[in-house]
mmCIF file of C-alpha atoms (C1' of nucleotides) in Angstrom:
data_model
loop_
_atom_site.group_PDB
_atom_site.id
_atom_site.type_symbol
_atom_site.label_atom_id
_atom_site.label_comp_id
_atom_site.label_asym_id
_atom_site.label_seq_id
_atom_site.Cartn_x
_atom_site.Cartn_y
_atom_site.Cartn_z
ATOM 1 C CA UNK A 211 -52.320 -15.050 33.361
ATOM 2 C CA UNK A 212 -54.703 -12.883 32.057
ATOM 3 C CA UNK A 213 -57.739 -13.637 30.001
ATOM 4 C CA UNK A 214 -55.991 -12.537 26.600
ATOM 5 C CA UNK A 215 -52.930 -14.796 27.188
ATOM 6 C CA UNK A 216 -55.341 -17.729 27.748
ATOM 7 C CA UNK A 217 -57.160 -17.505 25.098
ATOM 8 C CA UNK A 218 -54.594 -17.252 22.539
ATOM 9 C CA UNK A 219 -52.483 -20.442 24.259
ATOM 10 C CA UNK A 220 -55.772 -21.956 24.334
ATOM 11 C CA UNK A 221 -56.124 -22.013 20.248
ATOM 12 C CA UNK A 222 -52.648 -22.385 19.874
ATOM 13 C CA UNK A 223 -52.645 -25.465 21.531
ATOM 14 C CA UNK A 224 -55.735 -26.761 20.251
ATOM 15 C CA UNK A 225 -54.410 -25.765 16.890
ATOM 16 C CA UNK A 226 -51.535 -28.136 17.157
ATOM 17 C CA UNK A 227 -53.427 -31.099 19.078
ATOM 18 C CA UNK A 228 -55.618 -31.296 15.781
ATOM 19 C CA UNK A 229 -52.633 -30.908 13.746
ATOM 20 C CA UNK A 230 -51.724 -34.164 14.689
ATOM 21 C CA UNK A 231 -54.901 -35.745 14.330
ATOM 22 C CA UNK A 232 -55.137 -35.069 10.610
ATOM 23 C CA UNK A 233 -57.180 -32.034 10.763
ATOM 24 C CA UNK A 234 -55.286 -28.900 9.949
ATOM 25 C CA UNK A 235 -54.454 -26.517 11.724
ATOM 26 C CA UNK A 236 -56.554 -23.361 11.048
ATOM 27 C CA UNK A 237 -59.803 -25.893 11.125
ATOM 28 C CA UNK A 238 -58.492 -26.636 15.011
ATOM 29 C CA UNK A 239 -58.055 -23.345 15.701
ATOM 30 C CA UNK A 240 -61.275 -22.109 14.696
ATOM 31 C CA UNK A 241 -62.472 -24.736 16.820
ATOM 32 C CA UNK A 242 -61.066 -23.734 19.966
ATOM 33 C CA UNK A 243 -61.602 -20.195 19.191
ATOM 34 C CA UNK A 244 -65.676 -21.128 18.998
ATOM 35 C CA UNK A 245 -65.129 -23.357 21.608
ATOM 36 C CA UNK A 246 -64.226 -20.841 24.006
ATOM 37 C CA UNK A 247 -66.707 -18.052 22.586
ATOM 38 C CA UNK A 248 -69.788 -17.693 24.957
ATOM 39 C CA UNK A 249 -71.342 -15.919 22.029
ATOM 40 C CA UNK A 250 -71.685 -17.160 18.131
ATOM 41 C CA UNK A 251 -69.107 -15.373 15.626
ATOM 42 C CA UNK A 252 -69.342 -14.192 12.266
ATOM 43 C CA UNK A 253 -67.266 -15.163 9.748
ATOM 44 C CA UNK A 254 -65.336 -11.776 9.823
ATOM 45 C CA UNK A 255 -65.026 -12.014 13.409
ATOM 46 C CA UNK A 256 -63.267 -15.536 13.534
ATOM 47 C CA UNK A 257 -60.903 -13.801 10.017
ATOM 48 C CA UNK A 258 -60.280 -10.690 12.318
ATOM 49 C CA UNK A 259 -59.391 -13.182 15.316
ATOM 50 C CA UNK A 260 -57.169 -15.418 13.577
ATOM 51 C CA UNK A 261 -56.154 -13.396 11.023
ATOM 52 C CA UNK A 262 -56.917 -15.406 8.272
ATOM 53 C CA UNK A 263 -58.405 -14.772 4.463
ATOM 54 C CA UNK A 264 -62.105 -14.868 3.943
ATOM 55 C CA UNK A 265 -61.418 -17.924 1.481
ATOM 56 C CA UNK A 266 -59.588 -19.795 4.310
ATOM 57 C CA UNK A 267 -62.099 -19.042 7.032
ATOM 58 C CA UNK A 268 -65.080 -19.963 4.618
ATOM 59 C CA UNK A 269 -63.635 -23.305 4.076
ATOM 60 C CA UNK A 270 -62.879 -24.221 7.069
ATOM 61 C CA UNK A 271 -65.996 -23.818 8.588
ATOM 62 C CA UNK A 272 -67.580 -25.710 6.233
ATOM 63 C CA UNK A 273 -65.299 -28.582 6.907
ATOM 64 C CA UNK A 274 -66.311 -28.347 10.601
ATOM 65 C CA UNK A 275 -69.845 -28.358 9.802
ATOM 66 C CA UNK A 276 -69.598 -31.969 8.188
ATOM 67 C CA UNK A 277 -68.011 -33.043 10.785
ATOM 68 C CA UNK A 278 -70.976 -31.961 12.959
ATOM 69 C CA UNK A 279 -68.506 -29.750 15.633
ATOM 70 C CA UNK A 280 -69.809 -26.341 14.729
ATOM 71 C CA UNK A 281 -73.245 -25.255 13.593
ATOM 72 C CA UNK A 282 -74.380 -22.167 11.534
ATOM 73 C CA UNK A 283 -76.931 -19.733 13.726
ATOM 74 C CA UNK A 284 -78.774 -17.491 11.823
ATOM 75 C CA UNK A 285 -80.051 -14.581 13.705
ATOM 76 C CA UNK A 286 -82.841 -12.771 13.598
ATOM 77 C CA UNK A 287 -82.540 -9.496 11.065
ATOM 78 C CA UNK A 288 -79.100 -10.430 10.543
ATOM 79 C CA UNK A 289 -78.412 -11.285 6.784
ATOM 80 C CA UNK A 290 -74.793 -12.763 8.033
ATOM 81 C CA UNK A 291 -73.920 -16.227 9.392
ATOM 82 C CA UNK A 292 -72.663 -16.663 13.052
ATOM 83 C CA UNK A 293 -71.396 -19.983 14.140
ATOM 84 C CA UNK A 294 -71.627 -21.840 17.469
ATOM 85 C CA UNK A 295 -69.452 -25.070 18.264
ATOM 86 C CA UNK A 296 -70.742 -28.345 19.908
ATOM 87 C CA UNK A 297 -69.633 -27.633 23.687
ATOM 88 C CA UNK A 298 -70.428 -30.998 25.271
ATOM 89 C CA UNK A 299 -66.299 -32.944 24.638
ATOM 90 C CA UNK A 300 -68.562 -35.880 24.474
ATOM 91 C CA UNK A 301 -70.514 -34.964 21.541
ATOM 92 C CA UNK A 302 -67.679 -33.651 19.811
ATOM 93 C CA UNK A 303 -65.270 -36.979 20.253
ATOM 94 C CA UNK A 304 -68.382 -38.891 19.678
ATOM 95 C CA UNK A 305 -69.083 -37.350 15.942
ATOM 96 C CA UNK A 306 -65.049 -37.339 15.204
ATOM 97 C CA UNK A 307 -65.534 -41.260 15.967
ATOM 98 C CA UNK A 308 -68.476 -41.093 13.541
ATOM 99 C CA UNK A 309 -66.676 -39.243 10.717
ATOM 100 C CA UNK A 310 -63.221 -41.136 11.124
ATOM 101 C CA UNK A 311 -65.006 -44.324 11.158
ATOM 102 C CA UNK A 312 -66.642 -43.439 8.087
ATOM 103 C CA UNK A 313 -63.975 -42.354 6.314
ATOM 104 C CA UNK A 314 -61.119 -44.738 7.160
ATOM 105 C CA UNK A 315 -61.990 -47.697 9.287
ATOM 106 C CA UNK A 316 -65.279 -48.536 7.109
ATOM 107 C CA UNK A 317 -63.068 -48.273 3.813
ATOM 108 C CA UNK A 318 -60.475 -50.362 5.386
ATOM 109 C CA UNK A 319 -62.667 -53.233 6.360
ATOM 110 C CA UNK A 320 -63.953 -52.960 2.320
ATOM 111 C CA UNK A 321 -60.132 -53.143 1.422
ATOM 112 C CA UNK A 322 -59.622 -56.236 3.923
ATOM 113 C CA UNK A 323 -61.927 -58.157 2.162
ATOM 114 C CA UNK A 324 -61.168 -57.752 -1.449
ATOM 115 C CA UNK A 325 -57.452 -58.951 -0.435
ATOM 116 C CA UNK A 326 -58.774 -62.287 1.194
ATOM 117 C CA UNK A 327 -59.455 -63.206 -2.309
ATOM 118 C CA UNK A 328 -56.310 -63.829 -3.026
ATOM 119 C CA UNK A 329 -55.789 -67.346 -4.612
ATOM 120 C CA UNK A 330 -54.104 -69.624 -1.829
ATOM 121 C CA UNK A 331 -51.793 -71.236 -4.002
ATOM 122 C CA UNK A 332 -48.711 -70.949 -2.383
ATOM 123 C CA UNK A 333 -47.459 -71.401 1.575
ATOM 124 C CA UNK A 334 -46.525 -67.958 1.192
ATOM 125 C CA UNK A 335 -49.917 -66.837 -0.045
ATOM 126 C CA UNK A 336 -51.557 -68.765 2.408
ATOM 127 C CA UNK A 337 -49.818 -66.974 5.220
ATOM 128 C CA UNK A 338 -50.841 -63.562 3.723
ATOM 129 C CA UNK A 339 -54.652 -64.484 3.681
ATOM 130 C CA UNK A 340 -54.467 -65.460 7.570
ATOM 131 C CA UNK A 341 -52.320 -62.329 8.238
ATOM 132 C CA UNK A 342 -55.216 -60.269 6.554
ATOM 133 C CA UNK A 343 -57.587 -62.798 8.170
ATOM 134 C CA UNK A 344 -56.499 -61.675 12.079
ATOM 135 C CA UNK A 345 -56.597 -57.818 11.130
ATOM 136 C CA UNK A 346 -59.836 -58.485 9.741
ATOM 137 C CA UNK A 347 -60.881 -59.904 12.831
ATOM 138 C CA UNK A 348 -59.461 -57.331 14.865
ATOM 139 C CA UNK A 349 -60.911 -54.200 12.757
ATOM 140 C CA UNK A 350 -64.344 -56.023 12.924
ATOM 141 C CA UNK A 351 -64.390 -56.099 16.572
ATOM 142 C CA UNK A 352 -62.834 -52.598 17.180
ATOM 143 C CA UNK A 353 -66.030 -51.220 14.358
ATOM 144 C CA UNK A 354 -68.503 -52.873 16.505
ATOM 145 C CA UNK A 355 -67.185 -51.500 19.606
ATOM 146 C CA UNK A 356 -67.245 -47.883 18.442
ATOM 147 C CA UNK A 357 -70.496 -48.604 17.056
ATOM 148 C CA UNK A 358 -71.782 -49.584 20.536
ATOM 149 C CA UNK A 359 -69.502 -46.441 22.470
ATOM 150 C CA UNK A 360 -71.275 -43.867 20.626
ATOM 151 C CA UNK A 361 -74.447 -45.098 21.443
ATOM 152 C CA UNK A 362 -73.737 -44.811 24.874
ATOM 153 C CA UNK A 363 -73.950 -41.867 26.729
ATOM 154 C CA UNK A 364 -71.681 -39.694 28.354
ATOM 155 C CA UNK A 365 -72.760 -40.542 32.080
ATOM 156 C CA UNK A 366 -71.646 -43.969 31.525
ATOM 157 C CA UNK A 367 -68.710 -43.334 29.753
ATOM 158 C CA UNK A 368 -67.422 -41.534 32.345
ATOM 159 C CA UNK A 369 -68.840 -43.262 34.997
ATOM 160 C CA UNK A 370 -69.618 -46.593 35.245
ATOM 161 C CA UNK A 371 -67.287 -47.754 32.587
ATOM 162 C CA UNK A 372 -64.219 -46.730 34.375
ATOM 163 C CA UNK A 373 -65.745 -48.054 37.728
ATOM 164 C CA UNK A 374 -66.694 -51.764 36.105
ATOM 165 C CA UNK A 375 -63.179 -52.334 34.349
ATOM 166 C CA UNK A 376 -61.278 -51.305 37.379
ATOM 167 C CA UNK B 262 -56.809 -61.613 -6.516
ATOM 168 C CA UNK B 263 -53.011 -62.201 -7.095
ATOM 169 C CA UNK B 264 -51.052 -62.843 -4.029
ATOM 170 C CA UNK B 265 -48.636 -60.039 -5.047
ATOM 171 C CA UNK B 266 -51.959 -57.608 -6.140
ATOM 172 C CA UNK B 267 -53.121 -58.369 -2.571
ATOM 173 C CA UNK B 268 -49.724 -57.380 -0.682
ATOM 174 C CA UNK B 269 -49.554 -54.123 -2.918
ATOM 175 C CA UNK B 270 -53.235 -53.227 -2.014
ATOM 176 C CA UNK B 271 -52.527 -53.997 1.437
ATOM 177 C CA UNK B 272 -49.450 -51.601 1.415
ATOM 178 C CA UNK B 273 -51.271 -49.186 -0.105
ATOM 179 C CA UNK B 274 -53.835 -48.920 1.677
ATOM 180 C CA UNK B 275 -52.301 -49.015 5.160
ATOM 181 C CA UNK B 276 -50.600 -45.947 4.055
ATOM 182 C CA UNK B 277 -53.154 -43.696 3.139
ATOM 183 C CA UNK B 278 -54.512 -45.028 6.552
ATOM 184 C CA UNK B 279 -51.673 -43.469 8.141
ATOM 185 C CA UNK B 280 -51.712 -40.341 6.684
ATOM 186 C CA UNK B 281 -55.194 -39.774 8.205
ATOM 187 C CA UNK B 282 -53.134 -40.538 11.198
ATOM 188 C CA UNK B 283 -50.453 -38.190 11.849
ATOM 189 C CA UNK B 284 -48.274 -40.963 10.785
ATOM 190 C CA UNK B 285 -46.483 -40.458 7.684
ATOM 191 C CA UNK B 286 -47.060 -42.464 4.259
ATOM 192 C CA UNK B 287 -43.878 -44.387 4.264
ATOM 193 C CA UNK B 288 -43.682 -45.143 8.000
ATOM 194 C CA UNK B 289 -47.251 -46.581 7.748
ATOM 195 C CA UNK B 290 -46.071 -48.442 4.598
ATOM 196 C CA UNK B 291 -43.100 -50.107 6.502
ATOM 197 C CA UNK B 292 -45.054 -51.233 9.005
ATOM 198 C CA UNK B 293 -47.808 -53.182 6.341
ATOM 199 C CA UNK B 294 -44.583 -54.460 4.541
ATOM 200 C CA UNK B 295 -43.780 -55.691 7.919
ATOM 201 C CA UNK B 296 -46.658 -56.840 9.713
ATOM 202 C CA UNK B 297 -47.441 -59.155 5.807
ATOM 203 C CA UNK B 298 -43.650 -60.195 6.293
ATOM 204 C CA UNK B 299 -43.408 -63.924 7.639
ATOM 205 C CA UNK B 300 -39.843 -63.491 7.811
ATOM 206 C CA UNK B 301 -37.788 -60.336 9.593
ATOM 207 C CA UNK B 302 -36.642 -57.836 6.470
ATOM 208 C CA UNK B 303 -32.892 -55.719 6.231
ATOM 209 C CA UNK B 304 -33.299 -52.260 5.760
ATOM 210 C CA UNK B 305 -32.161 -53.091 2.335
ATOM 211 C CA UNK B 306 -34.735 -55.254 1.418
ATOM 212 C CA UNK B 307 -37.652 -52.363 2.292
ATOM 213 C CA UNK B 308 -36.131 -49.977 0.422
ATOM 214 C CA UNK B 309 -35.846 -52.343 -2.253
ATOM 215 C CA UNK B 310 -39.800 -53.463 -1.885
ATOM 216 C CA UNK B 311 -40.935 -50.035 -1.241
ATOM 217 C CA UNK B 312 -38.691 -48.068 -3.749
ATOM 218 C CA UNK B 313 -37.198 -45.482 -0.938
ATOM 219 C CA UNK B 314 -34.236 -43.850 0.124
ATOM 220 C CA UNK B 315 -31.991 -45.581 2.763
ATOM 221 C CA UNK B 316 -31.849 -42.482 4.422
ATOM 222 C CA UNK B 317 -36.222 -42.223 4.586
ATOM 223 C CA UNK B 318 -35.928 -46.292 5.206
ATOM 224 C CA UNK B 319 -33.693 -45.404 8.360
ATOM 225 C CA UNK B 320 -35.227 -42.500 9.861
ATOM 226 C CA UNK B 321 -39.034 -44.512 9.636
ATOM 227 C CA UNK B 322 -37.763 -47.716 10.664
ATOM 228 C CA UNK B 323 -36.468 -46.152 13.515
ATOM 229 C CA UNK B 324 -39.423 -44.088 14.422
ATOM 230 C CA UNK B 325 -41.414 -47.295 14.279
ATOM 231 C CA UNK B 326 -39.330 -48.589 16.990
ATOM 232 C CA UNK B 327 -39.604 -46.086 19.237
ATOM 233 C CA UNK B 328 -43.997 -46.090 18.757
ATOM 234 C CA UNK B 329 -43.198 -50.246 19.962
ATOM 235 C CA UNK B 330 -44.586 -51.205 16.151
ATOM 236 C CA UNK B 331 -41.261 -52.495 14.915
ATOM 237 C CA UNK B 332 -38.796 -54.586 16.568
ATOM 238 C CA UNK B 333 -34.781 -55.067 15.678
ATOM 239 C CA UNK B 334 -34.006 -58.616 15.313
ATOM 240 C CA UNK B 335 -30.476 -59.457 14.989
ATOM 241 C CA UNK B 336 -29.314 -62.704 13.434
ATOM 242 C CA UNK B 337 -26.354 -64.953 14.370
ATOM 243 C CA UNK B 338 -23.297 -64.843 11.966
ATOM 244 C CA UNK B 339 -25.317 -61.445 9.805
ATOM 245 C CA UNK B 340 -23.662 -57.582 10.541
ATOM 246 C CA UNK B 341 -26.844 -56.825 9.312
ATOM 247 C CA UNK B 342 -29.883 -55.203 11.329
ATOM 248 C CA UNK B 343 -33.212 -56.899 10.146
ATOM 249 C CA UNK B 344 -36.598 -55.612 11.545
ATOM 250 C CA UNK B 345 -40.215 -57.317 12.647
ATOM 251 C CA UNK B 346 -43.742 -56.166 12.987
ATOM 252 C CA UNK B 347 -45.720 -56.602 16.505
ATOM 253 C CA UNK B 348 -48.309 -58.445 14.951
ATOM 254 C CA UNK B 349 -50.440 -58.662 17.473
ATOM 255 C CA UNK B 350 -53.173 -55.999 16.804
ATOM 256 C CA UNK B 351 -54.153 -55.134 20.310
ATOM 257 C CA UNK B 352 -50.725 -54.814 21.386
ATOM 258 C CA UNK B 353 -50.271 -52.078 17.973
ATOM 259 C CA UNK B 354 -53.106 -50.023 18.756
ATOM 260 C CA UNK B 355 -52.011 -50.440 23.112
ATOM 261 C CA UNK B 356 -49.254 -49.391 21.707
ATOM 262 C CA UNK B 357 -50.291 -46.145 19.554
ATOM 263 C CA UNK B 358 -52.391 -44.927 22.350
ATOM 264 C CA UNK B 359 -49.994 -44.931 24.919
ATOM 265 C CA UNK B 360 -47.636 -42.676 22.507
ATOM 266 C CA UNK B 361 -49.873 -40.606 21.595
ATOM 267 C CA UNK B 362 -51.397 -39.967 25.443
ATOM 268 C CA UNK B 363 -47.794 -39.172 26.174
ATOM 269 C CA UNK B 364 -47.468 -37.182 23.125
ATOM 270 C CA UNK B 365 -51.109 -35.632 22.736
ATOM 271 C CA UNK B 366 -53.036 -35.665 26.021
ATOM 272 C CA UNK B 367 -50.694 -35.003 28.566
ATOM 273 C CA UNK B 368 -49.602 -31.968 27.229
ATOM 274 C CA UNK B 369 -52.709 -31.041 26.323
ATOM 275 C CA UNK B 370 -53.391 -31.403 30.170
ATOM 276 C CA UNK B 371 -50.844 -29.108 31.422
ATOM 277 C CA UNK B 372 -51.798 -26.499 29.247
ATOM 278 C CA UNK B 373 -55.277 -26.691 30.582
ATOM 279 C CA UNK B 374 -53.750 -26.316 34.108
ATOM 280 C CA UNK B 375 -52.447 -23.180 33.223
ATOM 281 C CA UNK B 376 -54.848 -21.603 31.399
ATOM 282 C CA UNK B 377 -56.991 -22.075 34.156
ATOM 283 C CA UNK B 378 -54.852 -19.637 36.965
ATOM 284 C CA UNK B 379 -56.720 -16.728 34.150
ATOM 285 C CA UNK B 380 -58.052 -13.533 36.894
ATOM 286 C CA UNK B 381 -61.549 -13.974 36.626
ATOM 287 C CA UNK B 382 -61.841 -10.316 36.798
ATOM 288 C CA UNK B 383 -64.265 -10.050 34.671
ATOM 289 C CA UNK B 384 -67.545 -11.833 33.346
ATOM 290 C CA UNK B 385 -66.379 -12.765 30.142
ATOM 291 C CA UNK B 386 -62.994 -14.531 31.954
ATOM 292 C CA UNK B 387 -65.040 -15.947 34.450
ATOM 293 C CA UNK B 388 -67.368 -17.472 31.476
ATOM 294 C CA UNK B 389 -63.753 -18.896 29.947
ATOM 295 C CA UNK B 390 -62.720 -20.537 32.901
ATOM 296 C CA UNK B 391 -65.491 -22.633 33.105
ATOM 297 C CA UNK B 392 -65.405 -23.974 29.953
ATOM 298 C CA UNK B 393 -61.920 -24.369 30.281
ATOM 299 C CA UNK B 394 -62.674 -26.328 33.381
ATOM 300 C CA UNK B 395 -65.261 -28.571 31.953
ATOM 301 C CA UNK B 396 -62.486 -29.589 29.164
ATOM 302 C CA UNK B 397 -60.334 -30.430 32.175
ATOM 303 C CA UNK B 398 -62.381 -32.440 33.770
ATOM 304 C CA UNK B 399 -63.477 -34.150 30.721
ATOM 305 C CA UNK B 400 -59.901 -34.659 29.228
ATOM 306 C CA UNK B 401 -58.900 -35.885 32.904
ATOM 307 C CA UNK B 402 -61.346 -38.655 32.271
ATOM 308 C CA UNK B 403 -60.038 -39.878 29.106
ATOM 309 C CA UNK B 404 -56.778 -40.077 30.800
ATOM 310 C CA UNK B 405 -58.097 -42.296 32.741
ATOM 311 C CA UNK B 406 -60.036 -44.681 31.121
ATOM 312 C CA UNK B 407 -57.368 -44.851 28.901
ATOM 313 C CA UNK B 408 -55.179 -46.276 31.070
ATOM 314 C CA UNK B 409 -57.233 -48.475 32.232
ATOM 315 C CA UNK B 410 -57.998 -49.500 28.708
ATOM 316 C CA UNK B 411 -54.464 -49.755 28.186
ATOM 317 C CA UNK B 412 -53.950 -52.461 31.687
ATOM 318 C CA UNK B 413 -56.802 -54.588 30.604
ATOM 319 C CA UNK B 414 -55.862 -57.182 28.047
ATOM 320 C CA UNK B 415 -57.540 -57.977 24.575
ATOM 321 C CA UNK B 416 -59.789 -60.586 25.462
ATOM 322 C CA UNK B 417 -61.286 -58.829 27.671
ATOM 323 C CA UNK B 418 -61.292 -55.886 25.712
ATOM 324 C CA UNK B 419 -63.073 -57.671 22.310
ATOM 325 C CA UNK B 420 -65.192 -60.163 24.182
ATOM 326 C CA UNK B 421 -66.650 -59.168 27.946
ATOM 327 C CA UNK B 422 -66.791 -55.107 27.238
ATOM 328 C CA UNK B 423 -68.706 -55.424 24.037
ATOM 329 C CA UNK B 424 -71.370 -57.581 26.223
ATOM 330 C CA UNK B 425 -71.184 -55.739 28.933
ATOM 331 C CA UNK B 426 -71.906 -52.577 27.355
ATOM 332 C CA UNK B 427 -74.994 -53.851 25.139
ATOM 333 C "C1'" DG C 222 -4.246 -48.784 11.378
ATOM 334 C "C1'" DC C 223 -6.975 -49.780 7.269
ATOM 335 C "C1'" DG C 224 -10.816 -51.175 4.521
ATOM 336 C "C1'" DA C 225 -15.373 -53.178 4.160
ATOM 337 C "C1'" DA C 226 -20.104 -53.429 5.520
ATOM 338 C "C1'" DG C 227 -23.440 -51.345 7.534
ATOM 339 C "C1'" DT C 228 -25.961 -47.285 9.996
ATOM 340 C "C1'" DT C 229 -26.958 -42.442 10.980
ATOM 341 C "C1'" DT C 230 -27.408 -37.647 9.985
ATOM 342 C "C1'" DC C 231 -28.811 -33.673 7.647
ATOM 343 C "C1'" DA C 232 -28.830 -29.907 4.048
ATOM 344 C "C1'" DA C 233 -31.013 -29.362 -0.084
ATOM 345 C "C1'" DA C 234 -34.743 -30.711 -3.311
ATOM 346 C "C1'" DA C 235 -39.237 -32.400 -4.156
ATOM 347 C "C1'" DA C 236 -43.845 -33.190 -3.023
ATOM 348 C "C1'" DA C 237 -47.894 -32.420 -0.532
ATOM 349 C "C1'" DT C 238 -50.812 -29.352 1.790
ATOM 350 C "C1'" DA C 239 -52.804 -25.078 3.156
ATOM 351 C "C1'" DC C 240 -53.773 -20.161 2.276
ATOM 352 C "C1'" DT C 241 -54.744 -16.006 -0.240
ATOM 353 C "C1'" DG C 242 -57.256 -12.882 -2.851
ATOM 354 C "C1'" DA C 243 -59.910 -11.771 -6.471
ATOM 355 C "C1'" DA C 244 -63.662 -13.086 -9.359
ATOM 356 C "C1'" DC C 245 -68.127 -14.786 -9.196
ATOM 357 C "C1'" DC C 246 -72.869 -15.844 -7.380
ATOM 358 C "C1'" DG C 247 -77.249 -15.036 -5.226
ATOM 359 C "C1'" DA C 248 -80.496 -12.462 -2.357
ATOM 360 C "C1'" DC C 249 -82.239 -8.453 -1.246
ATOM 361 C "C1'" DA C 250 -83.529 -3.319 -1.119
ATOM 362 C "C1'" DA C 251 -83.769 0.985 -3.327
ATOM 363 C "C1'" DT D 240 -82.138 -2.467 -12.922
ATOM 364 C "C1'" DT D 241 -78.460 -1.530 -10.054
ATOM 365 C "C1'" DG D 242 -75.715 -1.629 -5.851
ATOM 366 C "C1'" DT D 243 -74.514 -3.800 -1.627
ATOM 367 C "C1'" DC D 244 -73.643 -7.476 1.449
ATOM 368 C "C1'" DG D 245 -72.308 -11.594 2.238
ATOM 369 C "C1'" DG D 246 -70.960 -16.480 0.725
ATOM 370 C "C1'" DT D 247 -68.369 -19.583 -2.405
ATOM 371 C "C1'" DT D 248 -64.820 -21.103 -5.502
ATOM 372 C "C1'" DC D 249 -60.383 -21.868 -7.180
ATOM 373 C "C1'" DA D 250 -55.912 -20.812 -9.666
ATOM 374 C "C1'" DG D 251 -51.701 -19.358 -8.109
ATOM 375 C "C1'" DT D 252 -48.600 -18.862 -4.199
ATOM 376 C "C1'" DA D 253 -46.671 -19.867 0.212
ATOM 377 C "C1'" DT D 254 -45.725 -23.025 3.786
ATOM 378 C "C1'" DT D 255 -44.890 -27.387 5.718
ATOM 379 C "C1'" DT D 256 -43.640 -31.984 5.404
ATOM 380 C "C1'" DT D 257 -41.243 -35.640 3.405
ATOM 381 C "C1'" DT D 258 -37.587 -37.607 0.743
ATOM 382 C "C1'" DT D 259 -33.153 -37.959 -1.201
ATOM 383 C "C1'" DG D 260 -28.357 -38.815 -1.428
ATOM 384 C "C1'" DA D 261 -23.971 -38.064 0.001
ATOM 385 C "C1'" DA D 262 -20.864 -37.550 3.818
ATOM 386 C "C1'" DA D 263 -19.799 -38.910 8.443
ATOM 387 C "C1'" DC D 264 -19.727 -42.316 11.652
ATOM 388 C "C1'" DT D 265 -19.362 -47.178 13.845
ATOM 389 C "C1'" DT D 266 -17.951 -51.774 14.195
ATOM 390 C "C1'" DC D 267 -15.394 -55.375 13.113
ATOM 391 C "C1'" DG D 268 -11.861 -58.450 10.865
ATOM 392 C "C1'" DC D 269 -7.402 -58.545 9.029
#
DNA sequence: GCGAAGTTTCAAAAAATACTGAACCGACAA
DNA sequence: TTGTCGGTTCAGTATTTTTTGAAACTTCGC
């Protein structure tokens, strides 16, 4: 296979794992394409690579900015922006755990408590609150957990973890 | 908080959930009607609830079954197919990451495996293979503790690893 | 075999989402 | 002050995804 070919099943592929993971599929692919890209790119570069509009290539590199997997570089005597992504996989699944947490399980758990309010006036009822009760339980746990997995590092993620559950 | 307010939030919310999931509105709908439902539902009664199409009803009922969320529950003396929610919350999200392994990961994997038979004729291939390689060996690795996460039961997985880990 | 009750399929329509391109903004140099 | 280079915004358009609804199919009792 030759180094072209690679590259461009690379960010194809990439493009449709993020696809499913909410994140669309242009934001993915700039991803990869930074991912694999020893040096930072400009803007135009990553439009000319993709072959994309300036308007779609501007937003979605702000997008993966706040979510902390690609970082402006701004060199010397340059007046244009180059980007760099976040090459350590840890980092980057660690901040998507951040951001998703943020922005769905932390909501969630806000949602999950307004509902146990609900008057327990009825069998039925009452089976609803401990329904929501469980989950509650549940999504508690699993925010603590991720709370405690990105504070860990990498080394024992993939190390000792595996080894101690075994 | 109304009982029927609650179930309606609930609903709601678990759908736009969902949707941040690669999992679409409605299916992630279905599955709150059902996992709030003491009693199995027909496909009739969704719709009904949830104001959809039979045909949508059918195709995400169906799909729920094959992720393990939903199971078909046939009664004595009824034609009719009525449906149930896992409601066990490890066992949903066991569940959703196996699929989505299958789904995600492992092809991700064999893509990886390819890409990495690019000639390193040249520096800048050579440069791309090793980053290629260090997402290999890193997705390899969630593979694994996956499954491992995915043999080890909930107890263990909400009480002893949290401790362990601290 | 026929009709009733229920399920499945899928082409077409609707809705949601993403993308384009042009206008606009700001910083800078001449 | 004006022109250029880049970045940002966003209304309109294109694409993708989801939903509908009707026809086809299946199963069963008569």
């Amino acid at each position: 296979m030759t180094l072209k070919e690679g590259k461009e099943k690379f960010i194809q592929s990439w493009g449709a794992l993020g696809s499913s993971w909410g994140i669309n599929r242009t934001m993915a692919q700039i991803h990869a394409l930074l991912l694999i890209s020893p040096e930072a790119l400009s803007a135009e570069e990553i439009m000319e690579e993709l072959q994309i509009s300036r308007g779609n290539a501007n937003m979605n590199i702000r997008a993966l900015i706040d979510w902390g997997l690609v970082f402006k570089e701004l060199k010397p005597g340059e007046r244009k922006e180059f980007f760099v992504a976040e090459k350590d996989m840890w980092e980057v699944v660690k901040n998507i755990i951040i951001q998703r947490k943020k922005r769905e399980l932390e909501p969630m758990l806000r949602v999950l408590d307004e509902i146990s309010s609900v008057d327990p006036e009825s069998e039925e009822a009452e089976e609803f609150v401990e329904i929501i009760r469980e989950i509650k339980l549940f999504s508690n746990k699993a925010d603590s957990t991720l709370d405690t997995l990105v504070k860990s590092d990498s080394n024992w993620f993939v190390g000792t973890f595996m080894k101690m559950i075994k």
